[in-house]
Amino acid sequence: MNGIRDNNVDLQVVMKLTKMLDDNNVHAKSFRMASERLRHCGVTNLKLKLTAERNSDGRINNLPTVSEI
């Protein structure tokens, strides 16, 4: 696997973790695909944009940023 140079790293574990992330996390898979495209195609202007519809009022449902009520 590219980027892994440590001889103590078990490549089977890395490959299984990579597959698990790809199967269960669409963002991890998208970033990996973008990385592969950059590496193999020489693309220099690739942009990955994460978009989602907001179904609730963020001012109400966001986690608090201060410790006061």
PDB file of C-alpha atoms in Angstrom:
ATOM      1  CA  MET A   1       0.000   0.000   0.000  1.00  0.00           C
ATOM      2  CA  ASN A   2       1.266   3.445  -0.847  1.00  0.00           C
ATOM      3  CA  GLY A   3       2.518   5.568   2.007  1.00  0.00           C
ATOM      4  CA  ILE A   4       3.185   2.658   4.367  1.00  0.00           C
ATOM      5  CA  ARG A   5       6.917   2.271   4.944  1.00  0.00           C
ATOM      6  CA  ASP A   6       7.009   0.824   8.456  1.00  0.00           C
ATOM      7  CA  ASN A   7       7.906  -2.876   8.348  1.00  0.00           C
ATOM      8  CA  ASN A   8       5.999  -3.411  11.605  1.00  0.00           C
ATOM      9  CA  VAL A   9       2.662  -2.486  10.006  1.00  0.00           C
ATOM     10  CA  ASP A  10       0.500  -5.501   9.163  1.00  0.00           C
ATOM     11  CA  LEU A  11      -0.675  -4.812   5.599  1.00  0.00           C
ATOM     12  CA  GLN A  12      -3.560  -7.287   5.958  1.00  0.00           C
ATOM     13  CA  VAL A  13      -4.925  -5.249   8.874  1.00  0.00           C
ATOM     14  CA  VAL A  14      -4.519  -2.008   6.911  1.00  0.00           C
ATOM     15  CA  MET A  15      -6.301  -3.506   3.900  1.00  0.00           C
ATOM     16  CA  LYS A  16      -9.177  -4.798   6.057  1.00  0.00           C
ATOM     17  CA  LEU A  17      -9.534  -1.427   7.801  1.00  0.00           C
ATOM     18  CA  THR A  18      -9.503   0.351   4.445  1.00  0.00           C
ATOM     19  CA  LYS A  19     -12.243  -1.933   3.117  1.00  0.00           C
ATOM     20  CA  MET A  20     -14.291  -1.480   6.301  1.00  0.00           C
ATOM     21  CA  LEU A  21     -14.037   2.314   5.971  1.00  0.00           C
ATOM     22  CA  ASP A  22     -14.937   2.197   2.278  1.00  0.00           C
ATOM     23  CA  ASP A  23     -17.950  -0.020   2.993  1.00  0.00           C
ATOM     24  CA  ASN A  24     -19.254   2.079   5.891  1.00  0.00           C
ATOM     25  CA  ASN A  25     -18.087   5.662   5.400  1.00  0.00           C
ATOM     26  CA  VAL A  26     -18.945   7.417   2.152  1.00  0.00           C
ATOM     27  CA  HIS A  27     -16.613  10.324   3.019  1.00  0.00           C
ATOM     28  CA  ALA A  28     -13.597   8.073   3.549  1.00  0.00           C
ATOM     29  CA  LYS A  29     -14.297   6.383   0.224  1.00  0.00           C
ATOM     30  CA  SER A  30     -14.680   9.739  -1.561  1.00  0.00           C
ATOM     31  CA  PHE A  31     -11.408  11.070  -0.179  1.00  0.00           C
ATOM     32  CA  ARG A  32      -9.607   7.831  -1.110  1.00  0.00           C
ATOM     33  CA  MET A  33     -10.972   7.990  -4.659  1.00  0.00           C
ATOM     34  CA  ALA A  34      -9.871  11.630  -4.957  1.00  0.00           C
ATOM     35  CA  SER A  35      -6.416  10.707  -3.680  1.00  0.00           C
ATOM     36  CA  GLU A  36      -6.108   7.882  -6.214  1.00  0.00           C
ATOM     37  CA  ARG A  37      -7.181  10.162  -9.043  1.00  0.00           C
ATOM     38  CA  LEU A  38      -4.587  12.738  -8.023  1.00  0.00           C
ATOM     39  CA  ARG A  39      -1.872  10.101  -7.837  1.00  0.00           C
ATOM     40  CA  HIS A  40      -2.645   8.200 -11.044  1.00  0.00           C
ATOM     41  CA  CYS A  41      -3.974  10.830 -13.416  1.00  0.00           C
ATOM     42  CA  GLY A  42      -1.815  13.786 -12.512  1.00  0.00           C
ATOM     43  CA  VAL A  43      -4.909  15.891 -11.888  1.00  0.00           C
ATOM     44  CA  THR A  44      -3.865  19.152 -10.241  1.00  0.00           C
ATOM     45  CA  ASN A  45      -7.166  21.024  -9.963  1.00  0.00           C
ATOM     46  CA  LEU A  46      -9.373  18.389  -8.334  1.00  0.00           C
ATOM     47  CA  LYS A  47     -11.945  19.686  -5.845  1.00  0.00           C
ATOM     48  CA  LEU A  48     -14.001  17.569  -3.479  1.00  0.00           C
ATOM     49  CA  LYS A  49     -17.051  19.342  -2.105  1.00  0.00           C
ATOM     50  CA  LEU A  50     -19.121  17.889   0.730  1.00  0.00           C
ATOM     51  CA  THR A  51     -22.726  19.019   0.573  1.00  0.00           C
ATOM     52  CA  ALA A  52     -25.780  18.127   2.598  1.00  0.00           C
ATOM     53  CA  GLU A  53     -29.260  19.455   3.049  1.00  0.00           C
ATOM     54  CA  ARG A  54     -29.887  21.088   6.385  1.00  0.00           C
ATOM     55  CA  ASN A  55     -33.019  19.545   7.860  1.00  0.00           C
ATOM     56  CA  SER A  56     -32.956  21.441  11.114  1.00  0.00           C
ATOM     57  CA  ASP A  57     -32.090  24.831  12.555  1.00  0.00           C
ATOM     58  CA  GLY A  58     -28.355  24.725  13.320  1.00  0.00           C
ATOM     59  CA  ARG A  59     -28.724  27.459  15.922  1.00  0.00           C
ATOM     60  CA  ILE A  60     -30.860  25.090  17.987  1.00  0.00           C
ATOM     61  CA  ASN A  61     -29.280  21.707  17.277  1.00  0.00           C
ATOM     62  CA  ASN A  62     -25.573  22.577  17.273  1.00  0.00           C
ATOM     63  CA  LEU A  63     -23.525  21.533  20.280  1.00  0.00           C
ATOM     64  CA  PRO A  64     -22.854  24.357  22.742  1.00  0.00           C
ATOM     65  CA  THR A  65     -19.558  26.189  22.345  1.00  0.00           C
ATOM     66  CA  VAL A  66     -19.440  27.638  25.871  1.00  0.00           C
ATOM     67  CA  SER A  67     -20.026  26.108  29.284  1.00  0.00           C
ATOM     68  CA  GLU A  68     -22.920  28.366  30.318  1.00  0.00           C
ATOM     69  CA  ILE A  69     -26.642  27.740  30.099  1.00  0.00           C
TER      70      ILE A  69
END
